[in-house]
Amino acid sequence: MKKITTVILLTLLTFLLSGCWSKRELNELAIAVALGVDKTDDNYEVSVQIVDPGQISSKQPASGRAPVITYTAQGKTVFEAIRKITNSSPRKPYFSHLQVVVIGEKLASEGIEPTIDFLARDHEIRNDFNIIVANKTTAKEVLNVLTPIEKIPAQKISSSIQNSEKAWGSTLTVNIDDLITTLRSNENSPVLTAIEVIGDPKLGIDQTNVERIKTPVILEFSGLAVFKQDKFVGVLTDDESKSYNFLNDNVESTIEVISCPKEGRLSTEITKSKTKIKGKIVNGIPKLTVHIEIDQNVGEVDCTINLAEKETIQMINEKTSNLIKEKTEQVLNTIQKNYQVDNLGFSEVLHRADPKEWKKIKEDWATIFPELEVNVKVNVRTLGVGTIHNSISQQSKE
Amino acid sequence: MFITLGIVTISALIIYFEMPQLMKTGETKTIWTFSILLFIGTALSIMKGLNVTIPNPLDLITILFKPFADLLKTVLKY
Amino acid sequence: MEKQVISARQFTIITLLSSMGTTIIIIPSSLAEIVKQDAWIAAILGVAISLLLIKLYITVGNIIPSLSFVEVNEKVLGKFIGKTISLAFIIFAYLSVGELLYFIGKFMQTEVMPETPTVAFSILFMLIIMFATYLGLEVFARSAEILFPVFLLLFVIFVIFISPDINIQNIQPLFEATTGSFIYGILLFISAFAFPSVVLLMIFPSGINVIKSAQKGFYIGTLFGGLILIILITLSILVLGATNTSLRTFPSYALAQKISIGNFLQRIEIIMTFMWITTIYIRLFIYFYATVKGLGQLLNIKDHRPLILPLGMIAVALSLIVHPNIVHSDIFNKEIWLPYSSIFAVFLPLLLLLIAKIRKISGKEVNIKKQPKTLLSEKDS
């Protein structure tokens, strides 16, 4: 008898296990994959890209409805605007699957800290999404573009920024934890990847955008956005962004094009890149040295050189290293003289190298940084030349 | 309203289940302690259910010990 | 109820899990706020000094090994003073019960189920604790034994999976915090980690079968509990960085959120929460058991069990009273807890030792002098 009672009691207990106080059934959730925040006059305008699960599922055929819907609302703060979305959305947005947060250019110029506070404080929003800035457009426009191949545009943005970071090196994935650490320090400023809408935005909201072989409207990354503290001040060009990533040890693989001694160009594929920044403070004056170690292969030869000679490889090494050194010094110049913001973490390097001395010069960092002496040393090794020796054009001439 | 009723019901149930046994043992001390505690518990719970602000014993402790905490702060300068 | 006896190993496990308690969730944040990236150093020193404190507790426990802390109070300080101080001690433990209940409710509500009122968690948790107290120390010790391997497994998984995200630069520069900050950080750590262990004197060594192993167990439990805390704090700094650790209310939860292996093992922080719930459960039981047992011994009541239900009811009400909001709780734990708990965790034991020495009270003498009475009171406790 006791056994049966125990079993019955245990079975009854399992009914409590699933719990139903704070339950939200799947069909009550509006899964938000992207969040866009803009500023219009004094109000925040929030755009949420919500997935239509029926259109994404592989089992049911697509019925011509868009795979994602954008809902917009305005409010005095981001939080208020998000709640107001329930006025138009059939369900309350659920943010735990957020892939990307887009911050409009105007809002970014005024400061992103209030938005970031909301993203950090809310318990539903996790820390594994990317944050980007809309360049020359609003976040709303960015979220209103349907993308081919990836049904969910937020997914496209997210994978695109990661792939580009790995294969080309002019973008940067920034998550909220990194952003908060940078924003909280007085000497550092963050950078975010900037995204642009290429083409007429009005055409992007339609399925016709993805029904053609040449998509009229595409989302493209256009370099890194430079911030002063939390205010957006400018964009680095694609090339400059790549050099920035060299300085920040963020390059995994990219291409460099050098010019051959006589005429023509040669492309090298960088397979490995490691940057070490060392700093020291001598007599109250900080000095930094940047060491970049690069491994590369020859990727494409468009000139007449003999790749079989040792000297050629050495020449390629030298030329690439000079080129990268030049480009990094250039971007350093831009950042130091034009923007005058430390977004390379130099302050942290010095802080770690010599905490006592750093404390003394910390206050004057804003004036020290533009004049900071930075030595760039690049060491390039060419390890391979691809699957053929000399280029075809070379062979044919011999 | 319902909360008060609920709490009173729970107290009644507690008395129902515990009292007969207690009466049997005849330990007056236990019975008295039990009753006083149960009364305090019911009263506090009902007051909280009705959102009455009850003085917080930790506040008293805070008043007592704040001087030490401040002393520590100034001495260690953290 | 007959005398409950647990084994030394069970006591070790209880000490290990109880010493972590809520410390594991909130200390990384407070510590990182004060000493920034040197929090791990403060933790290591804190654990080392805590072992000295444990020695103090063991010595106090040895005054009269067969009696619990409340009873020892009476014997050493005399009936009137002893009982008054015991009452204060019981209230100390009881208020902490309220605090812990508030805390577990707030934690679950903030991170997991925001629409659920805090009191719902408090009530559910209290029901378990009440049931455990009713069943007695032995049953509880066995439940701790069962939970412990699960806890350990989760912890190892946690450490392994979060390691890829370590950024060694986050811990540099070393030793940047000022001496004053270090001292306060260490004191804060000890107050959250070791001070609550004084309540264990209610079951140590009176409730343990072999005293020598129990003493070893006290040390080992505290040491390994501290080790786990050190690892956690270090990981928190290495992965999240000092800024994020001090910013978050519950940095350990944020740390668990970061686990992402191969894009499929993600979002498992709720499984990690099981770890925290376990440590809170153990500590909460110890506090509540101490309260109930202590009150029973104070009033010389034979069976403490009828008191469980009313005390549990008041505890739930307490959880609603002690902290009106999380900020109050934060400030209390950062500033007031240290001096307040040191009275019961440091000064009281020292006082007992002193008086016991003066009055030359020891376990043997008490037995010889008051043999008939002692035998009876042993039976009852």
PDB file of C-alpha atoms in Angstrom, chain C residues 7-260:
ATOM      1  CA  SER C   7      29.332  10.587   9.102  1.00  0.00           C
ATOM      2  CA  ALA C   8      32.405  12.742   8.711  1.00  0.00           C
ATOM      3  CA  ARG C   9      32.246  12.432   4.950  1.00  0.00           C
ATOM      4  CA  GLN C  10      28.703  13.697   4.915  1.00  0.00           C
ATOM      5  CA  PHE C  11      29.787  16.600   7.048  1.00  0.00           C
ATOM      6  CA  THR C  12      32.609  17.394   4.640  1.00  0.00           C
ATOM      7  CA  ILE C  13      30.184  17.529   1.754  1.00  0.00           C
ATOM      8  CA  ILE C  14      27.794  19.690   3.714  1.00  0.00           C
ATOM      9  CA  THR C  15      30.582  22.089   4.648  1.00  0.00           C
ATOM     10  CA  LEU C  16      31.813  22.229   1.070  1.00  0.00           C
ATOM     11  CA  LEU C  17      28.456  23.071  -0.414  1.00  0.00           C
ATOM     12  CA  SER C  18      27.316  25.259   2.449  1.00  0.00           C
ATOM     13  CA  SER C  19      30.407  27.441   2.394  1.00  0.00           C
ATOM     14  CA  MET C  20      29.608  28.356  -1.180  1.00  0.00           C
ATOM     15  CA  GLY C  21      25.977  29.171  -0.604  1.00  0.00           C
ATOM     16  CA  THR C  22      25.059  32.447  -2.187  1.00  0.00           C
ATOM     17  CA  THR C  23      28.692  33.503  -2.214  1.00  0.00           C
ATOM     18  CA  ILE C  24      29.139  31.757  -5.518  1.00  0.00           C
ATOM     19  CA  ILE C  25      26.622  33.977  -7.240  1.00  0.00           C
ATOM     20  CA  ILE C  26      27.224  37.421  -5.797  1.00  0.00           C
ATOM     21  CA  ILE C  27      30.771  37.570  -4.484  1.00  0.00           C
ATOM     22  CA  PRO C  28      32.462  37.795  -7.899  1.00  0.00           C
ATOM     23  CA  SER C  29      30.578  41.023  -8.521  1.00  0.00           C
ATOM     24  CA  SER C  30      31.307  42.697  -5.173  1.00  0.00           C
ATOM     25  CA  LEU C  31      34.907  41.548  -5.196  1.00  0.00           C
ATOM     26  CA  ALA C  32      35.557  42.735  -8.752  1.00  0.00           C
ATOM     27  CA  GLU C  33      34.081  46.091  -7.850  1.00  0.00           C
ATOM     28  CA  ILE C  34      36.592  46.593  -5.059  1.00  0.00           C
ATOM     29  CA  VAL C  35      39.797  44.990  -6.321  1.00  0.00           C
ATOM     30  CA  LYS C  36      38.953  44.751 -10.029  1.00  0.00           C
ATOM     31  CA  GLN C  37      40.973  42.125 -11.857  1.00  0.00           C
ATOM     32  CA  ASP C  38      42.836  41.062  -8.705  1.00  0.00           C
ATOM     33  CA  ALA C  39      39.678  39.483  -7.329  1.00  0.00           C
ATOM     34  CA  TRP C  40      41.194  36.044  -7.687  1.00  0.00           C
ATOM     35  CA  ILE C  41      44.139  36.999  -5.495  1.00  0.00           C
ATOM     36  CA  ALA C  42      41.792  38.315  -2.834  1.00  0.00           C
ATOM     37  CA  ALA C  43      39.851  35.060  -3.044  1.00  0.00           C
ATOM     38  CA  ILE C  44      42.952  32.914  -2.573  1.00  0.00           C
ATOM     39  CA  LEU C  45      44.068  34.923   0.464  1.00  0.00           C
ATOM     40  CA  GLY C  46      40.507  34.903   1.760  1.00  0.00           C
ATOM     41  CA  VAL C  47      40.321  31.119   1.648  1.00  0.00           C
ATOM     42  CA  ALA C  48      43.699  30.811   3.372  1.00  0.00           C
ATOM     43  CA  ILE C  49      42.650  33.071   6.234  1.00  0.00           C
ATOM     44  CA  SER C  50      39.287  31.330   6.453  1.00  0.00           C
ATOM     45  CA  LEU C  51      41.072  28.121   7.359  1.00  0.00           C
ATOM     46  CA  LEU C  52      42.333  29.893  10.486  1.00  0.00           C
ATOM     47  CA  LEU C  53      38.776  30.796  11.298  1.00  0.00           C
ATOM     48  CA  ILE C  54      37.800  27.169  10.892  1.00  0.00           C
ATOM     49  CA  LYS C  55      40.459  26.272  13.423  1.00  0.00           C
ATOM     50  CA  LEU C  56      38.758  28.675  15.815  1.00  0.00           C
ATOM     51  CA  TYR C  57      35.432  26.964  15.242  1.00  0.00           C
ATOM     52  CA  ILE C  58      36.909  23.532  15.755  1.00  0.00           C
ATOM     53  CA  THR C  59      38.447  24.643  19.039  1.00  0.00           C
ATOM     54  CA  VAL C  60      35.145  26.113  20.180  1.00  0.00           C
ATOM     55  CA  GLY C  61      33.383  22.924  19.144  1.00  0.00           C
ATOM     56  CA  ASN C  62      35.823  20.947  21.240  1.00  0.00           C
ATOM     57  CA  ILE C  63      34.910  22.766  24.445  1.00  0.00           C
ATOM     58  CA  ILE C  64      32.093  20.341  24.941  1.00  0.00           C
ATOM     59  CA  PRO C  65      32.008  18.097  21.869  1.00  0.00           C
ATOM     60  CA  SER C  66      28.746  16.427  22.747  1.00  0.00           C
ATOM     61  CA  LEU C  67      26.737  19.631  22.924  1.00  0.00           C
ATOM     62  CA  SER C  68      25.582  21.936  20.170  1.00  0.00           C
ATOM     63  CA  PHE C  69      26.611  25.571  19.996  1.00  0.00           C
ATOM     64  CA  VAL C  70      23.509  26.838  21.743  1.00  0.00           C
ATOM     65  CA  GLU C  71      23.941  24.397  24.583  1.00  0.00           C
ATOM     66  CA  VAL C  72      27.629  25.249  24.917  1.00  0.00           C
ATOM     67  CA  ASN C  73      26.670  28.899  25.196  1.00  0.00           C
ATOM     68  CA  GLU C  74      24.534  28.106  28.189  1.00  0.00           C
ATOM     69  CA  LYS C  75      27.091  25.941  29.900  1.00  0.00           C
ATOM     70  CA  VAL C  76      29.973  28.359  29.430  1.00  0.00           C
ATOM     71  CA  LEU C  77      28.300  31.690  29.992  1.00  0.00           C
ATOM     72  CA  GLY C  78      25.797  30.643  32.567  1.00  0.00           C
ATOM     73  CA  LYS C  79      22.086  30.180  32.217  1.00  0.00           C
ATOM     74  CA  PHE C  80      20.876  33.749  31.852  1.00  0.00           C
ATOM     75  CA  ILE C  81      23.617  35.323  29.746  1.00  0.00           C
ATOM     76  CA  GLY C  82      24.026  32.124  27.779  1.00  0.00           C
ATOM     77  CA  LYS C  83      20.380  31.913  26.892  1.00  0.00           C
ATOM     78  CA  THR C  84      20.216  35.565  25.887  1.00  0.00           C
ATOM     79  CA  ILE C  85      23.225  35.268  23.622  1.00  0.00           C
ATOM     80  CA  SER C  86      21.858  32.023  22.219  1.00  0.00           C
ATOM     81  CA  LEU C  87      18.633  33.820  21.424  1.00  0.00           C
ATOM     82  CA  ALA C  88      20.585  36.486  19.567  1.00  0.00           C
ATOM     83  CA  PHE C  89      22.462  33.774  17.713  1.00  0.00           C
ATOM     84  CA  ILE C  90      19.234  32.037  16.755  1.00  0.00           C
ATOM     85  CA  ILE C  91      17.782  35.293  15.504  1.00  0.00           C
ATOM     86  CA  PHE C  92      20.979  35.838  13.515  1.00  0.00           C
ATOM     87  CA  ALA C  93      20.537  32.463  11.841  1.00  0.00           C
ATOM     88  CA  TYR C  94      16.834  33.037  11.361  1.00  0.00           C
ATOM     89  CA  LEU C  95      17.204  36.420   9.677  1.00  0.00           C
ATOM     90  CA  SER C  96      19.698  34.812   7.325  1.00  0.00           C
ATOM     91  CA  VAL C  97      17.051  32.243   6.449  1.00  0.00           C
ATOM     92  CA  GLY C  98      14.804  35.101   5.406  1.00  0.00           C
ATOM     93  CA  GLU C  99      17.624  36.700   3.450  1.00  0.00           C
ATOM     94  CA  LEU C 100      18.479  33.500   1.605  1.00  0.00           C
ATOM     95  CA  LEU C 101      14.858  32.863   0.715  1.00  0.00           C
ATOM     96  CA  TYR C 102      14.580  36.368  -0.640  1.00  0.00           C
ATOM     97  CA  PHE C 103      17.754  35.868  -2.588  1.00  0.00           C
ATOM     98  CA  ILE C 104      16.855  32.631  -4.321  1.00  0.00           C
ATOM     99  CA  GLY C 105      13.480  34.078  -5.229  1.00  0.00           C
ATOM    100  CA  LYS C 106      15.037  37.252  -6.613  1.00  0.00           C
ATOM    101  CA  PHE C 107      17.664  35.356  -8.568  1.00  0.00           C
ATOM    102  CA  MET C 108      15.137  33.075 -10.247  1.00  0.00           C
ATOM    103  CA  GLN C 109      12.857  35.988 -10.914  1.00  0.00           C
ATOM    104  CA  THR C 110      15.517  38.244 -12.423  1.00  0.00           C
ATOM    105  CA  GLU C 111      17.158  35.754 -14.710  1.00  0.00           C
ATOM    106  CA  VAL C 112      14.633  33.039 -15.432  1.00  0.00           C
ATOM    107  CA  MET C 113      10.992  33.810 -14.743  1.00  0.00           C
ATOM    108  CA  PRO C 114      10.381  37.528 -14.437  1.00  0.00           C
ATOM    109  CA  GLU C 115       6.616  37.373 -14.169  1.00  0.00           C
ATOM    110  CA  THR C 116       6.648  35.068 -11.166  1.00  0.00           C
ATOM    111  CA  PRO C 117       6.489  36.799  -7.818  1.00  0.00           C
ATOM    112  CA  THR C 118       9.536  36.268  -5.603  1.00  0.00           C
ATOM    113  CA  VAL C 119       7.392  34.823  -2.841  1.00  0.00           C
ATOM    114  CA  ALA C 120       6.381  31.859  -5.009  1.00  0.00           C
ATOM    115  CA  PHE C 121       9.976  30.666  -5.107  1.00  0.00           C
ATOM    116  CA  SER C 122      10.398  31.386  -1.406  1.00  0.00           C
ATOM    117  CA  ILE C 123       7.363  29.285  -0.523  1.00  0.00           C
ATOM    118  CA  LEU C 124       8.406  26.341  -2.697  1.00  0.00           C
ATOM    119  CA  PHE C 125      11.925  26.392  -1.366  1.00  0.00           C
ATOM    120  CA  MET C 126      10.738  26.720   2.220  1.00  0.00           C
ATOM    121  CA  LEU C 127       8.465  23.711   1.815  1.00  0.00           C
ATOM    122  CA  ILE C 128      11.452  21.613   0.867  1.00  0.00           C
ATOM    123  CA  ILE C 129      13.537  22.925   3.733  1.00  0.00           C
ATOM    124  CA  MET C 130      10.731  22.320   6.198  1.00  0.00           C
ATOM    125  CA  PHE C 131      10.290  18.773   4.983  1.00  0.00           C
ATOM    126  CA  ALA C 132      14.019  18.175   5.217  1.00  0.00           C
ATOM    127  CA  THR C 133      14.159  19.529   8.754  1.00  0.00           C
ATOM    128  CA  TYR C 134      11.228  17.312   9.699  1.00  0.00           C
ATOM    129  CA  LEU C 135      12.989  14.259   8.351  1.00  0.00           C
ATOM    130  CA  GLY C 136      16.104  15.154  10.281  1.00  0.00           C
ATOM    131  CA  LEU C 137      19.786  15.699   9.811  1.00  0.00           C
ATOM    132  CA  GLU C 138      20.594  12.161   8.711  1.00  0.00           C
ATOM    133  CA  VAL C 139      18.182  12.231   5.793  1.00  0.00           C
ATOM    134  CA  PHE C 140      19.429  15.662   4.801  1.00  0.00           C
ATOM    135  CA  ALA C 141      23.035  14.524   4.914  1.00  0.00           C
ATOM    136  CA  ARG C 142      22.170  11.655   2.589  1.00  0.00           C
ATOM    137  CA  SER C 143      20.479  14.038   0.179  1.00  0.00           C
ATOM    138  CA  ALA C 144      23.609  16.189   0.203  1.00  0.00           C
ATOM    139  CA  GLU C 145      25.649  13.080  -0.591  1.00  0.00           C
ATOM    140  CA  ILE C 146      23.468  12.410  -3.617  1.00  0.00           C
ATOM    141  CA  LEU C 147      23.513  15.979  -4.870  1.00  0.00           C
ATOM    142  CA  PHE C 148      27.243  16.358  -4.513  1.00  0.00           C
ATOM    143  CA  PRO C 149      28.445  14.247  -7.482  1.00  0.00           C
ATOM    144  CA  VAL C 150      25.898  15.961  -9.727  1.00  0.00           C
ATOM    145  CA  PHE C 151      27.187  19.322  -8.564  1.00  0.00           C
ATOM    146  CA  LEU C 152      30.774  18.281  -9.175  1.00  0.00           C
ATOM    147  CA  LEU C 153      30.015  16.973 -12.650  1.00  0.00           C
ATOM    148  CA  LEU C 154      28.219  20.176 -13.617  1.00  0.00           C
ATOM    149  CA  PHE C 155      31.093  22.231 -12.269  1.00  0.00           C
ATOM    150  CA  VAL C 156      33.707  20.318 -14.231  1.00  0.00           C
ATOM    151  CA  ILE C 157      31.626  20.611 -17.409  1.00  0.00           C
ATOM    152  CA  PHE C 158      31.196  24.297 -16.728  1.00  0.00           C
ATOM    153  CA  VAL C 159      34.923  24.895 -16.335  1.00  0.00           C
ATOM    154  CA  ILE C 160      35.815  22.870 -19.424  1.00  0.00           C
ATOM    155  CA  PHE C 161      33.262  24.549 -21.653  1.00  0.00           C
ATOM    156  CA  ILE C 162      33.984  28.085 -20.601  1.00  0.00           C
ATOM    157  CA  SER C 163      37.759  27.732 -20.911  1.00  0.00           C
ATOM    158  CA  PRO C 164      37.942  28.426 -24.662  1.00  0.00           C
ATOM    159  CA  ASP C 165      36.656  31.921 -24.006  1.00  0.00           C
ATOM    160  CA  ILE C 166      39.490  32.807 -21.656  1.00  0.00           C
ATOM    161  CA  ASN C 167      41.375  35.966 -22.512  1.00  0.00           C
ATOM    162  CA  ILE C 168      44.501  36.022 -20.400  1.00  0.00           C
ATOM    163  CA  GLN C 169      44.872  39.777 -20.816  1.00  0.00           C
ATOM    164  CA  ASN C 170      41.799  40.334 -18.715  1.00  0.00           C
ATOM    165  CA  ILE C 171      43.665  39.431 -15.571  1.00  0.00           C
ATOM    166  CA  GLN C 172      46.489  41.890 -16.201  1.00  0.00           C
ATOM    167  CA  PRO C 173      47.953  43.999 -14.740  1.00  0.00           C
ATOM    168  CA  LEU C 174      48.452  42.021 -11.559  1.00  0.00           C
ATOM    169  CA  PHE C 175      48.426  43.487  -8.079  1.00  0.00           C
ATOM    170  CA  GLU C 176      47.059  46.790  -9.195  1.00  0.00           C
ATOM    171  CA  ALA C 177      44.588  47.162  -6.354  1.00  0.00           C
ATOM    172  CA  THR C 178      45.583  49.223  -3.354  1.00  0.00           C
ATOM    173  CA  THR C 179      46.367  47.525  -0.048  1.00  0.00           C
ATOM    174  CA  GLY C 180      43.286  49.000   1.531  1.00  0.00           C
ATOM    175  CA  SER C 181      41.079  47.633  -1.223  1.00  0.00           C
ATOM    176  CA  PHE C 182      42.736  44.239  -0.923  1.00  0.00           C
ATOM    177  CA  ILE C 183      42.130  44.107   2.804  1.00  0.00           C
ATOM    178  CA  TYR C 184      38.506  45.050   2.428  1.00  0.00           C
ATOM    179  CA  GLY C 185      38.037  42.647  -0.448  1.00  0.00           C
ATOM    180  CA  ILE C 186      39.519  39.799   1.561  1.00  0.00           C
ATOM    181  CA  LEU C 187      37.404  40.678   4.576  1.00  0.00           C
ATOM    182  CA  LEU C 188      34.310  40.797   2.421  1.00  0.00           C
ATOM    183  CA  PHE C 189      35.140  37.420   0.941  1.00  0.00           C
ATOM    184  CA  ILE C 190      35.696  35.869   4.350  1.00  0.00           C
ATOM    185  CA  SER C 191      32.479  37.355   5.710  1.00  0.00           C
ATOM    186  CA  ALA C 192      30.459  35.745   2.940  1.00  0.00           C
ATOM    187  CA  PHE C 193      32.423  32.517   2.747  1.00  0.00           C
ATOM    188  CA  ALA C 194      33.553  31.524   6.237  1.00  0.00           C
ATOM    189  CA  PHE C 195      31.457  33.479   8.721  1.00  0.00           C
ATOM    190  CA  PRO C 196      28.265  31.565   7.906  1.00  0.00           C
ATOM    191  CA  SER C 197      30.139  28.367   8.815  1.00  0.00           C
ATOM    192  CA  VAL C 198      29.806  29.278  12.486  1.00  0.00           C
ATOM    193  CA  VAL C 199      26.248  27.997  12.224  1.00  0.00           C
ATOM    194  CA  LEU C 200      27.701  24.583  11.416  1.00  0.00           C
ATOM    195  CA  LEU C 201      28.714  24.471  15.076  1.00  0.00           C
ATOM    196  CA  MET C 202      25.144  23.486  15.766  1.00  0.00           C
ATOM    197  CA  ILE C 203      25.860  20.096  14.242  1.00  0.00           C
ATOM    198  CA  PHE C 204      29.629  19.989  14.718  1.00  0.00           C
ATOM    199  CA  PRO C 205      30.880  18.042  16.492  1.00  0.00           C
ATOM    200  CA  SER C 206      27.778  16.969  18.386  1.00  0.00           C
ATOM    201  CA  GLY C 207      26.105  15.370  15.407  1.00  0.00           C
ATOM    202  CA  ILE C 208      29.065  13.590  13.872  1.00  0.00           C
ATOM    203  CA  ASN C 209      30.180  10.097  14.710  1.00  0.00           C
ATOM    204  CA  VAL C 210      33.970  10.392  14.670  1.00  0.00           C
ATOM    205  CA  ILE C 211      35.285  13.677  16.013  1.00  0.00           C
ATOM    206  CA  LYS C 212      38.777  13.523  14.572  1.00  0.00           C
ATOM    207  CA  SER C 213      37.597  12.864  11.023  1.00  0.00           C
ATOM    208  CA  ALA C 214      34.966  15.519  11.504  1.00  0.00           C
ATOM    209  CA  GLN C 215      37.667  18.073  12.222  1.00  0.00           C
ATOM    210  CA  LYS C 216      39.566  17.038   9.138  1.00  0.00           C
ATOM    211  CA  GLY C 217      36.299  17.191   7.261  1.00  0.00           C
ATOM    212  CA  PHE C 218      35.676  20.758   8.381  1.00  0.00           C
ATOM    213  CA  TYR C 219      39.027  21.831   6.965  1.00  0.00           C
ATOM    214  CA  ILE C 220      38.736  19.846   3.759  1.00  0.00           C
ATOM    215  CA  GLY C 221      35.180  20.939   3.092  1.00  0.00           C
ATOM    216  CA  THR C 222      36.064  24.593   3.544  1.00  0.00           C
ATOM    217  CA  LEU C 223      39.253  24.260   1.519  1.00  0.00           C
ATOM    218  CA  PHE C 224      37.605  22.627  -1.462  1.00  0.00           C
ATOM    219  CA  GLY C 225      34.581  24.885  -1.305  1.00  0.00           C
ATOM    220  CA  GLY C 226      36.997  27.793  -1.386  1.00  0.00           C
ATOM    221  CA  LEU C 227      38.896  26.224  -4.262  1.00  0.00           C
ATOM    222  CA  ILE C 228      35.749  26.021  -6.338  1.00  0.00           C
ATOM    223  CA  LEU C 229      35.016  29.643  -5.537  1.00  0.00           C
ATOM    224  CA  ILE C 230      38.537  30.697  -6.493  1.00  0.00           C
ATOM    225  CA  ILE C 231      38.253  28.879  -9.815  1.00  0.00           C
ATOM    226  CA  LEU C 232      34.931  30.501 -10.482  1.00  0.00           C
ATOM    227  CA  ILE C 233      36.087  34.006  -9.633  1.00  0.00           C
ATOM    228  CA  THR C 234      39.219  33.576 -11.716  1.00  0.00           C
ATOM    229  CA  LEU C 235      37.196  32.319 -14.663  1.00  0.00           C
ATOM    230  CA  SER C 236      34.811  35.196 -14.301  1.00  0.00           C
ATOM    231  CA  ILE C 237      37.656  37.712 -14.565  1.00  0.00           C
ATOM    232  CA  LEU C 238      39.381  35.825 -17.372  1.00  0.00           C
ATOM    233  CA  VAL C 239      36.293  35.450 -19.529  1.00  0.00           C
ATOM    234  CA  LEU C 240      34.054  38.390 -18.714  1.00  0.00           C
ATOM    235  CA  GLY C 241      36.685  40.832 -17.588  1.00  0.00           C
ATOM    236  CA  ALA C 242      36.649  42.931 -14.461  1.00  0.00           C
ATOM    237  CA  THR C 243      34.245  45.518 -15.905  1.00  0.00           C
ATOM    238  CA  ASN C 244      31.515  43.083 -16.836  1.00  0.00           C
ATOM    239  CA  THR C 245      31.938  41.063 -13.644  1.00  0.00           C
ATOM    240  CA  SER C 246      31.399  44.070 -11.422  1.00  0.00           C
ATOM    241  CA  LEU C 247      28.567  45.344 -13.615  1.00  0.00           C
ATOM    242  CA  ARG C 248      26.366  42.274 -13.482  1.00  0.00           C
ATOM    243  CA  THR C 249      24.271  41.437 -10.445  1.00  0.00           C
ATOM    244  CA  PHE C 250      24.786  37.717 -11.064  1.00  0.00           C
ATOM    245  CA  PRO C 251      28.069  37.331 -12.947  1.00  0.00           C
ATOM    246  CA  SER C 252      28.166  33.546 -12.596  1.00  0.00           C
ATOM    247  CA  TYR C 253      24.951  33.345 -14.561  1.00  0.00           C
ATOM    248  CA  ALA C 254      26.328  35.624 -17.267  1.00  0.00           C
ATOM    249  CA  LEU C 255      29.388  33.395 -17.346  1.00  0.00           C
ATOM    250  CA  ALA C 256      27.272  30.302 -17.881  1.00  0.00           C
ATOM    251  CA  GLN C 257      25.410  32.124 -20.650  1.00  0.00           C
ATOM    252  CA  LYS C 258      28.638  32.480 -22.566  1.00  0.00           C
ATOM    253  CA  ILE C 259      29.120  28.752 -23.006  1.00  0.00           C
ATOM    254  CA  SER C 260      28.908  28.020 -26.710  1.00  0.00           C
TER     255      SER C 260
END
